[in-house]
Coordinates of C-alpha atoms (C1' of nucleotides) in Angstrom, one line a residue:
Chain P
M1084 CA -7.7 36.4 8.7
T1085 CA -9.6 36.6 11.3
T1086 CA -10.7 34.3 13.6
A1087 CA -12.4 34.2 16.1
A1088 CA -15.6 36.5 16.1
S1089 CA -16.8 37.8 19.2
P1090 CA -20.9 37.7 20.2
T1091 CA -23.2 40.1 20.3
P1092 CA -24.9 40.8 24.3
Q1093 CA -27.3 43.1 22.3
R1094 CA -30.8 42.9 21.0
Q1095 CA -31.4 40.5 19.2
V1096 CA -34.2 38.8 16.4
P1097 CA -37.1 37.0 18.0
C1098 CA -37.8 33.4 16.5
E1099 CA -41.1 35.2 15.9
K1100 CA -40.4 37.9 13.9
C1101 CA -37.6 35.8 12.3
P1102 CA -37.1 38.0 8.6
L1103 CA -36.5 34.5 7.3
R1104 CA -39.6 33.4 8.2
A1105 CA -41.8 36.5 6.7
E1106 CA -40.0 35.5 3.7
T1107 CA -41.8 32.5 3.2
A1108 CA -37.8 30.7 2.9
L1109 CA -39.3 28.7 6.2
R1110 CA -41.9 26.1 6.6
D1111 CA -44.1 27.5 9.1
F1112 CA -43.6 26.1 13.0
S1113 CA -46.6 25.6 15.5
P1114 CA -46.6 27.4 18.2
E1115 CA -44.8 24.8 20.1
E1116 CA -42.0 24.4 17.9
L1117 CA -41.5 28.5 17.8
E1118 CA -40.8 28.1 21.5
F1119 CA -38.4 25.8 21.6
V1120 CA -36.1 27.2 19.0
G1121 CA -36.9 30.6 20.9
S1122 CA -35.8 29.0 23.2
F1123 CA -33.2 27.2 22.0
K1124 CA -31.0 29.7 20.4
S1125 CA -27.9 30.7 22.4
G1126 CA -27.7 34.4 21.4
E1127 CA -26.7 35.8 18.1
L1128 CA -23.2 36.3 16.5
T1129 CA -22.2 39.1 13.8
A1130 CA -19.1 38.5 11.3
E1131 CA -17.5 40.6 9.3
A1132 CA -16.0 39.1 5.6
G1133 CA -13.0 36.9 6.2
T1134 CA -14.0 35.9 9.4
T1135 CA -13.7 32.2 9.8
L1136 CA -16.0 30.7 11.4
L1137 CA -15.4 27.0 11.8
M1138 CA -12.4 25.9 11.5
E1139 CA -11.2 22.1 9.6
G1140 CA -9.8 20.5 12.9
T1141 CA -11.3 22.1 15.6
T1142 CA -14.6 21.6 17.1
S1143 CA -17.4 23.9 17.9
A1144 CA -20.0 23.8 20.8
H1145 CA -22.1 26.5 18.5
L1146 CA -24.4 25.5 15.5
Y1147 CA -25.3 28.4 13.3
T1148 CA -28.0 29.6 11.1
V1149 CA -27.8 32.2 8.8
L1150 CA -30.1 35.3 9.3
S1151 CA -28.4 37.5 6.9
G1152 CA -25.0 37.2 4.6
W1153 CA -23.1 35.1 2.4
A1154 CA -20.5 32.6 3.8
M1155 CA -18.1 29.7 1.4
R1156 CA -17.9 25.7 2.6
Y1157 CA -14.1 24.6 1.9
K1158 CA -11.5 22.4 2.4
T1159 CA -7.8 23.3 1.8
L1160 CA -5.2 20.1 1.1
A1161 CA -1.5 20.3 2.4
D1162 CA -0.1 22.3 -0.7
G1163 CA -1.9 25.1 -0.3
R1164 CA -4.8 23.3 -2.9
R1165 CA -8.5 25.2 -2.1
Q1166 CA -12.0 23.8 -2.9
I1167 CA -15.2 25.2 -2.3
L1168 CA -17.7 22.6 -1.6
N1169 CA -21.2 25.1 -1.5
F1170 CA -21.5 28.6 -0.6
V1171 CA -23.8 29.3 2.2
L1172 CA -26.8 31.9 1.8
P1173 CA -29.3 32.9 4.3
A1174 CA -31.2 30.3 6.1
D1175 CA -28.4 27.6 5.5
F1176 CA -27.5 25.9 8.5
I1177 CA -24.0 25.2 9.5
G1178 CA -21.8 23.9 11.7
L1179 CA -23.8 19.9 12.2
Q1180 CA -21.3 17.9 10.0
G1181 CA -19.0 18.6 13.4
T1182 CA -21.5 17.2 15.3
V1183 CA -20.8 13.6 13.4
L1184 CA -16.6 13.3 13.8
G1185 CA -17.0 15.9 17.0
E1186 CA -13.5 17.7 15.1
M1187 CA -15.6 19.6 11.8
Q1188 CA -13.3 18.1 8.5
H1189 CA -14.4 22.1 6.8
S1190 CA -13.6 25.2 7.6
V1191 CA -16.3 27.9 7.0
E1192 CA -15.5 31.6 6.0
A1193 CA -18.1 34.2 6.0
L1194 CA -17.8 35.9 1.9
S1195 CA -19.7 39.2 3.2
D1196 CA -20.7 41.0 7.3
M1197 CA -22.9 38.1 8.3
L1198 CA -25.5 37.7 11.0
L1199 CA -26.2 34.7 12.3
C1200 CA -28.0 32.5 15.0
V1201 CA -26.2 31.1 17.6
F1202 CA -27.2 27.1 18.8
P1203 CA -25.5 25.3 21.7
R1204 CA -24.5 22.1 20.9
E1205 CA -24.6 20.5 23.7
R1206 CA -28.7 20.9 23.3
L1207 CA -29.4 19.6 19.8
W1208 CA -30.1 15.8 21.5
E1209 CA -32.9 17.9 23.7
L1210 CA -34.3 18.7 20.1
Y1211 CA -34.4 14.7 19.0
R1212 CA -35.9 13.5 22.3
N1213 CA -39.0 16.6 22.7
H1214 CA -39.1 17.7 19.0
P1215 CA -39.0 15.1 16.6
S1216 CA -40.9 17.5 14.2
L1217 CA -37.5 19.6 14.0
A1218 CA -35.4 16.9 14.0
F1219 CA -36.5 15.2 11.1
D1220 CA -36.1 18.9 9.5
L1221 CA -32.3 18.4 10.6
T1222 CA -32.5 15.5 8.2
W1223 CA -34.7 17.0 5.5
I1224 CA -31.4 20.2 5.5
A1225 CA -28.4 17.1 5.4
S1226 CA -30.4 15.9 2.5
R1227 CA -30.3 18.8 0.6
E1228 CA -27.0 19.7 1.4
E1229 CA -26.5 16.4 -0.1
Q1230 CA -28.3 17.0 -3.3
M1231 CA -26.4 20.1 -3.9
L1232 CA -23.1 17.8 -3.8
D1233 CA -23.9 15.6 -5.8
E1234 CA -24.7 18.4 -8.1
Q1235 CA -21.4 20.2 -8.0
L1236 CA -19.4 16.7 -8.4
V1237 CA -21.7 16.0 -11.6
S1238 CA -20.0 20.3 -12.7
V1239 CA -16.7 19.4 -11.7
G1240 CA -16.4 15.7 -12.8
R1241 CA -18.2 15.7 -16.0
R1242 CA -19.0 18.9 -17.3
G1243 CA -17.2 21.3 -19.9
A1244 CA -15.7 24.6 -18.8
L1245 CA -18.9 26.6 -19.6
E1246 CA -21.6 24.4 -18.5
R1247 CA -20.0 24.8 -15.5
V1248 CA -19.8 28.2 -14.9
A1249 CA -23.2 29.0 -16.4
F1250 CA -24.6 26.2 -14.2
V1251 CA -23.2 27.6 -11.1
L1252 CA -24.4 31.0 -11.6
L1253 CA -27.0 30.2 -12.3
Q1254 CA -27.8 27.9 -9.4
L1255 CA -26.3 30.7 -6.9
F1256 CA -29.3 33.4 -8.7
V1257 CA -32.0 30.3 -8.0
R1258 CA -30.4 29.9 -4.2
A1259 CA -30.3 33.7 -3.6
E1260 CA -34.1 34.7 -5.7
Q1261 CA -35.4 32.0 -3.0
V1262 CA -33.9 33.8 0.3
N1263 CA -35.0 37.3 -1.9
L1264 CA -32.0 38.5 -2.6
T1265 CA -32.6 39.2 -6.1
V1266 CA -34.1 42.6 -7.6
D1267 CA -34.9 42.2 -10.8
N1268 CA -32.6 39.4 -12.4
K1269 CA -29.8 40.8 -10.6
V1270 CA -27.7 39.8 -7.4
Q1271 CA -24.9 41.1 -5.0
F1272 CA -22.1 38.2 -5.2
P1273 CA -20.1 39.1 -2.2
F1274 CA -17.2 37.3 -4.0
T1275 CA -14.7 37.1 -6.3
Q1276 CA -13.5 35.3 -9.7
Q1277 CA -10.9 33.3 -7.6
H1278 CA -13.8 32.0 -5.2
L1279 CA -15.5 30.8 -8.6
A1280 CA -12.1 29.4 -9.9
D1281 CA -12.2 27.6 -6.4
A1282 CA -15.1 26.5 -6.2
L1283 CA -15.4 24.7 -10.1
G1284 CA -11.9 22.9 -9.3
M1285 CA -10.3 25.7 -12.5
S1286 CA -7.4 27.8 -12.6
L1287 CA -8.6 31.8 -11.9
V1288 CA -7.4 32.4 -15.6
H1289 CA -9.3 29.6 -17.4
T1290 CA -12.1 30.9 -15.0
N1291 CA -12.0 34.1 -16.0
K1292 CA -11.5 33.6 -20.0
T1293 CA -14.6 31.1 -20.0
L1294 CA -16.8 33.9 -18.0
R1295 CA -15.6 36.1 -20.9
R1296 CA -17.2 33.8 -23.0
L1297 CA -19.9 33.4 -21.1
T1298 CA -20.9 37.2 -20.6
A1299 CA -20.3 37.6 -24.8
S1300 CA -23.1 35.3 -25.0
K1301 CA -25.4 38.0 -23.6
A1302 CA -26.7 36.0 -21.0
V1303 CA -25.3 37.1 -18.4
R1304 CA -23.5 40.5 -17.0
W1305 CA -20.9 40.7 -13.9
K1306 CA -19.2 43.9 -13.0
S1307 CA -17.8 44.4 -9.9
R1308 CA -19.7 42.3 -8.1
T1309 CA -23.6 43.2 -9.3
F1310 CA -24.4 39.6 -11.4
E1311 CA -27.2 40.0 -13.4
I1312 CA -28.9 37.7 -15.9
L1313 CA -30.0 39.3 -18.7
D1314 CA -31.5 36.1 -21.1
R1315 CA -32.1 32.4 -18.6
E1316 CA -33.7 30.2 -20.6
A1317 CA -29.9 30.8 -23.2
L1318 CA -28.0 30.1 -19.5
T1319 CA -30.4 27.5 -18.8
T1320 CA -29.6 25.9 -21.9
L1321 CA -26.1 26.9 -21.4
A1322 CA -26.1 25.0 -18.4
G1323 CA -27.1 21.7 -19.5
Y1324 CA -29.7 21.3 -17.5
Q1325 CA -32.7 23.0 -15.8
I1326 CA -32.3 23.0 -12.0
N1327 CA -35.4 21.9 -10.2
D1328 CA -37.1 25.0 -8.3
R1329 CA -36.9 23.4 -4.4
Q1330 CA -39.7 23.6 -2.1
P1331 CA -39.7 26.2 1.6
R1332 CA -37.0 25.3 3.7
P1333 CA -37.8 23.9 6.9
F1334 CA -36.3 24.6 10.4
I1335 CA -34.7 28.4 11.5
Chain W
M344 CA -30.5 -3.7 -17.8
T345 CA -32.5 -5.0 -15.0
T346 CA -35.3 -2.4 -13.6
A347 CA -37.2 -4.3 -10.9
A348 CA -35.9 -6.9 -8.8
S349 CA -38.0 -8.9 -6.7
P350 CA -38.7 -9.6 -3.0
T351 CA -38.1 -12.7 -1.8
P352 CA -41.0 -13.7 1.5
Q353 CA -38.4 -16.4 2.4
R354 CA -36.2 -17.3 5.8
Q355 CA -35.2 -13.7 7.3
V356 CA -32.8 -12.1 8.8
P357 CA -33.9 -11.1 12.5
C358 CA -32.4 -7.9 13.5
E359 CA -30.6 -9.3 16.5
K360 CA -28.8 -11.6 14.5
C361 CA -28.2 -9.3 12.1
P362 CA -24.5 -10.1 10.7
L363 CA -23.7 -6.3 10.5
R364 CA -24.4 -6.1 13.9
A365 CA -22.2 -9.0 14.8
E366 CA -19.2 -7.5 13.3
T367 CA -19.3 -4.9 15.1
A368 CA -20.0 -2.1 12.1
L369 CA -23.2 -1.0 14.0
R370 CA -23.4 1.0 17.3
D371 CA -24.8 -1.1 20.4
F372 CA -29.0 -0.9 19.9
S373 CA -31.2 -0.9 23.7
P374 CA -33.6 -3.7 23.4
E375 CA -36.1 -1.1 23.0
E376 CA -34.2 -0.5 20.2
L377 CA -33.0 -3.2 18.3
E378 CA -37.0 -4.0 18.9
F379 CA -38.6 -1.6 17.1
V380 CA -36.0 -1.8 14.0
G381 CA -37.2 -5.6 14.2
S382 CA -40.9 -4.4 13.5
F383 CA -39.8 -0.9 11.1
K384 CA -37.7 -3.8 8.9
S385 CA -40.8 -5.2 6.4
G386 CA -38.7 -7.4 4.5
E387 CA -35.4 -8.4 2.5
L388 CA -34.8 -8.0 -1.2
T389 CA -32.4 -10.0 -2.7
A390 CA -30.5 -8.6 -6.4
E391 CA -28.5 -9.5 -8.7
A392 CA -25.6 -7.2 -10.2
G393 CA -26.3 -4.9 -12.6
T394 CA -30.2 -4.5 -11.1
T395 CA -31.8 -1.0 -10.6
L396 CA -32.2 -0.5 -7.5
L397 CA -33.3 3.1 -7.6
M398 CA -33.7 5.5 -10.5
E399 CA -33.6 9.3 -10.6
G400 CA -36.7 10.9 -11.2
T401 CA -38.5 8.0 -9.8
T402 CA -40.1 7.4 -6.0
S403 CA -39.9 5.0 -3.9
A404 CA -41.0 3.4 -1.0
H405 CA -38.6 1.9 0.8
L406 CA -35.7 2.5 2.1
Y407 CA -32.8 0.1 2.6
T408 CA -29.9 -1.0 4.6
V409 CA -27.4 -3.0 2.7
L410 CA -26.8 -6.3 4.2
S411 CA -23.8 -7.8 1.9
G412 CA -23.1 -6.5 -2.1
W413 CA -21.6 -3.9 -3.7
A414 CA -23.6 -0.3 -5.5
M415 CA -23.0 2.3 -6.5
R416 CA -25.1 6.1 -6.3
Y417 CA -24.6 8.0 -10.2
K418 CA -26.4 10.2 -12.2
T419 CA -26.0 11.1 -15.6
L420 CA -26.3 13.8 -17.9
A421 CA -28.5 13.9 -20.7
D422 CA -26.4 13.7 -23.5
G423 CA -25.2 9.8 -21.6
R424 CA -22.5 11.4 -19.5
R425 CA -22.1 9.7 -16.4
Q426 CA -21.0 10.8 -12.5
I427 CA -20.7 8.1 -9.4
L428 CA -21.3 9.7 -6.7
N429 CA -20.1 7.1 -4.2
F430 CA -19.8 3.6 -3.5
V431 CA -22.0 1.8 -1.7
L432 CA -21.2 -1.0 0.8
P433 CA -22.9 -3.6 3.5
A434 CA -24.5 -0.9 6.8
D435 CA -24.6 1.2 4.1
F436 CA -28.2 2.6 4.1
I437 CA -30.2 4.0 0.4
G438 CA -32.7 6.2 0.1
L439 CA -33.1 8.7 2.1
Q440 CA -32.5 11.2 -0.2
G441 CA -35.9 10.4 -1.5
T442 CA -37.2 12.2 1.6
V443 CA -36.1 15.0 0.5
L444 CA -37.7 15.8 -2.5
G445 CA -40.1 12.9 -3.6
E446 CA -38.1 12.1 -6.6
M447 CA -34.8 10.6 -6.2
Q448 CA -32.1 12.8 -7.6
H449 CA -29.7 10.0 -8.3
S450 CA -30.0 6.9 -9.4
V451 CA -28.6 3.6 -7.5
E452 CA -27.4 0.4 -9.1
A453 CA -26.2 -3.1 -7.6
L454 CA -22.3 -3.8 -8.8
S455 CA -22.2 -7.5 -7.5
D456 CA -25.1 -9.7 -6.1
M457 CA -26.6 -7.7 -3.3
L458 CA -28.9 -9.0 -0.1
L459 CA -30.8 -5.6 1.5
C460 CA -33.0 -4.7 3.8
V461 CA -35.9 -3.3 3.3
F462 CA -37.9 -0.4 5.2
P463 CA -41.0 1.6 4.8
R464 CA -40.8 5.2 3.8
E465 CA -43.9 5.9 5.8
R466 CA -43.4 5.2 9.4
L467 CA -39.9 7.1 9.0
W468 CA -42.5 9.6 10.9
E469 CA -42.7 7.7 13.5
L470 CA -39.4 6.7 14.2
Y471 CA -38.3 10.2 14.6
R472 CA -41.7 10.0 17.2
N473 CA -40.8 7.0 18.7
H474 CA -37.5 6.7 18.8
P475 CA -34.6 9.7 18.5
S476 CA -31.5 8.0 19.2
L477 CA -32.7 6.5 15.8
A478 CA -33.8 9.4 14.4
F479 CA -30.4 11.0 15.5
D480 CA -28.1 7.7 13.9
L481 CA -29.9 8.8 10.5
T482 CA -28.5 12.5 11.2
W483 CA -24.8 11.2 11.7
I484 CA -25.7 8.9 8.5
A485 CA -26.5 11.5 6.7
S486 CA -24.0 14.0 7.8
R487 CA -21.4 11.1 7.0
E488 CA -22.2 10.5 3.3
E489 CA -21.3 14.4 3.0
Q490 CA -18.5 14.2 4.7
M491 CA -17.5 11.3 2.4
L492 CA -18.4 13.7 -0.7
D493 CA -16.9 16.4 0.4
E494 CA -14.0 14.1 0.0
Q495 CA -14.5 13.4 -3.5
L496 CA -15.4 16.6 -4.6
V497 CA -12.1 17.7 -3.0
S498 CA -10.2 14.8 -5.2
V499 CA -11.8 15.3 -8.6
G500 CA -11.7 19.6 -8.4
R501 CA -8.3 19.6 -6.8
R502 CA -6.0 16.5 -6.9
G503 CA -4.0 15.2 -10.2
A504 CA -4.8 12.0 -11.3
L505 CA -2.3 9.9 -9.4
E506 CA -3.5 11.4 -6.3
R507 CA -7.0 11.0 -7.6
V508 CA -7.0 7.3 -8.1
A509 CA -4.9 5.8 -5.4
F510 CA -7.1 8.0 -3.0
V511 CA -10.2 6.2 -3.5
L512 CA -8.5 3.3 -4.4
L513 CA -7.5 3.4 0.1
Q514 CA -11.0 5.0 0.6
L515 CA -13.0 2.4 -0.8
F516 CA -10.6 -0.6 0.8
V517 CA -10.8 1.0 4.5
R518 CA -14.3 1.1 3.6
A519 CA -13.9 -2.5 3.0
E520 CA -12.1 -3.4 5.8
Q521 CA -14.6 -1.6 8.3
V522 CA -17.3 -4.1 7.6
N523 CA -14.8 -6.6 7.4
L524 CA -14.1 -7.3 3.3
T525 CA -10.7 -7.7 3.6
V526 CA -8.6 -10.8 4.2
D527 CA -5.3 -9.7 4.6
N528 CA -4.9 -6.5 2.5
K529 CA -7.0 -7.9 -0.4
V530 CA -10.7 -7.2 -1.3
Q531 CA -12.8 -8.5 -4.2
F532 CA -14.0 -5.0 -6.0
P533 CA -16.9 -5.7 -8.6
F534 CA -16.7 -3.4 -10.9
T535 CA -14.3 -2.3 -14.0
Q536 CA -11.7 0.7 -14.4
Q537 CA -15.1 2.0 -16.1
H538 CA -16.6 2.5 -13.1
L539 CA -13.4 4.3 -11.4
A540 CA -13.4 6.4 -14.2
D541 CA -16.8 7.3 -13.9
A542 CA -16.2 8.1 -10.2
L543 CA -13.3 10.0 -10.6
G544 CA -14.5 12.3 -13.5
M545 CA -11.2 10.6 -16.4
S546 CA -12.0 9.0 -19.0
L547 CA -11.7 5.2 -19.2
V548 CA -8.4 5.0 -21.2
H549 CA -6.4 8.2 -18.9
T550 CA -7.6 5.7 -15.7
N551 CA -5.9 2.6 -17.4
K552 CA -2.6 4.5 -17.7
T553 CA -3.0 6.1 -14.1
L554 CA -3.3 3.1 -12.7
R555 CA -0.7 0.8 -14.6
R556 CA 1.8 4.0 -12.9
L557 CA 0.0 3.3 -10.0
T558 CA 0.5 -0.4 -9.8
A559 CA 4.0 0.1 -11.7
S560 CA 5.0 1.9 -8.2
K561 CA 4.6 -1.5 -6.7
A562 CA 2.1 0.1 -4.0
V563 CA -0.9 -1.8 -5.2
R564 CA -1.9 -4.7 -7.2
W565 CA -5.1 -5.3 -9.3
K566 CA -6.1 -7.7 -11.3
S567 CA -9.3 -9.8 -11.7
R568 CA -11.1 -8.9 -9.5
T569 CA -8.7 -8.8 -6.6
F570 CA -7.8 -5.7 -5.5
E571 CA -4.5 -5.9 -2.8
I572 CA -2.0 -3.0 -1.2
L573 CA 1.3 -3.7 -1.1
D574 CA 2.5 -1.2 0.5
R575 CA 0.3 0.9 2.7
E576 CA 2.5 3.9 3.3
A577 CA 3.7 4.2 0.0
L578 CA -0.2 4.4 -1.2
T579 CA -1.0 6.6 1.9
T580 CA 1.3 9.1 0.7
L581 CA 0.9 8.8 -3.7
A582 CA -3.2 9.8 -2.1
G583 CA -1.7 12.7 -0.6
Y584 CA -3.6 12.1 2.7
Q585 CA -4.3 10.4 5.8
I586 CA -7.3 8.8 6.0
N587 CA -9.2 9.0 9.0
D588 CA -10.1 5.9 10.2
R589 CA -14.4 7.2 10.9
Q590 CA -15.9 5.2 14.5
P591 CA -17.9 2.1 14.5
R592 CA -21.5 3.3 12.7
P593 CA -24.8 3.4 14.1
F594 CA -28.0 2.5 13.3
I595 CA -29.2 -1.0 11.9
Chain B
dC469 C1' -15.9 -21.9 -31.5
dG470 C1' -17.5 -16.8 -32.9
dA471 C1' -19.4 -12.8 -29.4
dC472 C1' -18.2 -9.5 -26.3
dT473 C1' -16.7 -7.6 -22.2
dT474 C1' -12.2 -6.1 -20.2
dG475 C1' -7.4 -4.5 -20.1
dT476 C1' -3.6 -2.8 -22.7
dT477 C1' -1.1 0.8 -25.5
dG478 C1' 0.3 4.6 -29.2
dA479 C1' -0.9 8.2 -32.2
dT480 C1' -3.3 12.2 -31.8
dG481 C1' -5.7 16.3 -30.5
dT482 C1' -7.4 19.7 -27.2
dA483 C1' -8.5 21.7 -22.7
dC484 C1' -7.6 23.1 -19.3
dA485 C1' -3.2 25.1 -16.0
dT486 C1' 0.9 28.0 -15.9
dC487 C1' 3.2 32.0 -16.4
dA488 C1' 4.1 37.2 -17.5
dA489 C1' 2.6 41.3 -17.8
dG490 C1' -0.7 44.9 -18.0
dG491 C1' -5.4 47.0 -17.3
dT492 C1' -8.7 49.2 -14.5
dA493 C1' -10.8 50.4 -10.1
dC494 C1' -10.7 52.4 -5.3
dG495 C1' -8.6 52.9 -1.5
dT496 C1' -5.0 56.0 1.3
dG497 C1' -2.1 60.0 2.5
dG498 C1' 0.2 64.2 1.0
Chain V
dC978 C1' -5.9 67.7 -6.6
dC979 C1' -2.3 64.1 -7.8
dA980 C1' 1.1 59.9 -6.0
dC981 C1' 0.9 55.7 -4.8
dG982 C1' -0.3 51.0 -4.0
dT983 C1' -2.9 47.5 -3.4
dA984 C1' -7.6 44.4 -5.4
dC985 C1' -8.8 41.9 -8.7
dC986 C1' -9.5 41.6 -13.7
dT987 C1' -8.2 40.7 -18.3
dT988 C1' -5.1 38.7 -22.2
dG989 C1' -1.3 36.5 -25.7
dA990 C1' 1.9 32.6 -25.0
dT991 C1' 3.5 28.0 -23.8
dG992 C1' 3.0 24.1 -21.5
dT993 C1' 0.9 19.7 -20.4
dA994 C1' -2.3 17.1 -18.3
dC995 C1' -5.9 14.4 -20.0
dA996 C1' -9.2 13.5 -24.4
dT997 C1' -10.5 10.8 -27.9
dC998 C1' -9.2 7.4 -31.6
dA999 C1' -8.0 3.3 -33.0
dA1000 C1' -6.3 -1.1 -32.4
dC1001 C1' -5.4 -5.5 -30.3
dA1002 C1' -4.6 -8.9 -26.7
dA1003 C1' -6.7 -12.1 -23.0
dG1004 C1' -10.3 -13.7 -20.8
dT1005 C1' -15.1 -15.6 -20.4
dC1006 C1' -19.7 -17.4 -21.8
dG1007 C1' -22.8 -19.2 -24.7

DNA sequence: CGACTTGTTGATGTACATCAAGGTACGTGG
DNA sequence: CCACGTACCTTGATGTACATCAACAAGTCG
C-alpha cells in the first residue's frame, strides 16, 4: 500500500476551465465565486490506484475535490473487518469530516488513478466569512452525503442480498451517469467483488453468488471491469426502489 | 399515529436562558450570535410521544432543535420494513436535510413527549450571509451526524449481534450523558426492543435474545424503560470499541 | 375486568458465512 | 512461444447466525 502521494507542481487545470463545470456536474458560479475558488485551490494531486489519501486517526491539512478517478471511504475494525461507507466519484468532496473532530474517523483510498484538486483547510474559515453561497454549498454537500449513507444503511440493515446488490449497482451507475462516465449503458468499474462485498456487509462468496443470480436475470452484465445495464427497469425492480435523480451538484 | 402537532403560542424559553446552554451542551455564543438566534427562533413546538414531526416525501418549512425528549429518524420500504437511521436527543438538530432536496427523504417521530425550538427554513440563507460562525456550526453538525451514521453502518454491516447491541446501547448512553440525562449510570430510555431491532437491522426476537445474553453478562440492566450500566468497561469491551467522547456541540 | 402492548422462550426454517478447491485471465521472465 | 506466478472469479459442501412462527407471561390501561 502506498501511503504518501506527491503534489504535482506542473500545469494545473484553471477553475474556469474545470472539466466538471463543463459537464454541468456543478452549479453555475458567479465570477466572484469562481475567482475565490481559483485562489482557494492550492494545487493538484495525482494519486495511483491503491494510494491512501486519508487515514483514520490522522489529521489532514487539506480538502479535496475529485477531478477524475474513483476512491472509497471506509473504516476498519481492530480485527481487520472492513466496511466501505461510500464510493467517491468525480465532483465529490473529501476531507470535510476532519473539520469536526480534527482526526479523520475514516480512511479514503484511491480505487483507480486519480486527479484531485487540493484546498487548504485553514482557509475554510475565510470561505465561510466571505462567501456564504459557497458555505451553503458545503452544507448541501454534507447533507447529500448523509442521504446516501441513509440509503446505504437501509440496504445493509433491511434489504436482502439480491436487492442490496441490485440497488448499489444501480446507484453507482446513476452516479456515474451524472458525471458522464457512462457510454451507452456501460461504465468502467475500478473495483472488485471484494469491494462490493465490503460495501454491502456481505462475504465475498455470497456476493459472488448473488451477482451470478443477478446476471442470470439478464438485467446486467459485469465482466472484467466493464459493467453494463441491459434492462434498467428490471434492475430497478430488483432493487425494489426507484432512485431519484438528484439535481446538479454545487461547488467546485 | 398523530400526524400534526400544534404550535404553542404560550411563554417561551428565551435563548439566553436556553437550558441546553446552561448544561454546556453547546458552545459559547457571542452576544451577537445569541441575539440573532433569538430572533431566528420563530416559536416552540410541543409534541406527544408518537407524533410524526417530519414525514418522508413531504416538505417542511421548519427546522428544529430538540430542547427535551427523544425522537427517531427512520425510513421505511414499500413493504413496511423499517430502518431506524438514528436516535435524536436534546440539543440535536432536525430538518436540515430537507434543505438539499426540498422533500424529506426520511421521517422523524417523537419517542417521548418533546419540546422543540422552531426556526423558519426561509431565513436560513440570512444566517449564512450574516453569521458565518453559525453557518460553520451547521456544517459541523451535519458532519457529526455523518460520523454517527458511519459508525452505525459499520455496526450493521460488520459487527455481530452482541457487539452491535452493546455498541448502540453504550453509544446512546454516552450521548445521553452529554446532555445530562443520566443519573448515576442510569437513563430512561423511551423506546422498546422493537425500536432497537429496527435500528440494528435485526429481528425483534433475535434482539431480545441478544439482550438477554447481554444482561446475563452483568454489564447492564434494562427493565421497564430504565437502562443501567453496571460495568462500563465490560460493556465497552463487548462493544469492541471505545467510543470517543466528543467535544461540546455548537449552535443552538 | 378484558384488551392491548411489551417482553420472553422454544421449535423450526433459511440466508448467509466459512471452508476448500479449482478455473480463468493476465502478467512476468525464460 | 512456454512455464510460472498472481489476482480475481466461481462453485459445491458444510456450518452457523439470524429470521420466522407460535405460544404464553406480565404489565398497563381503558
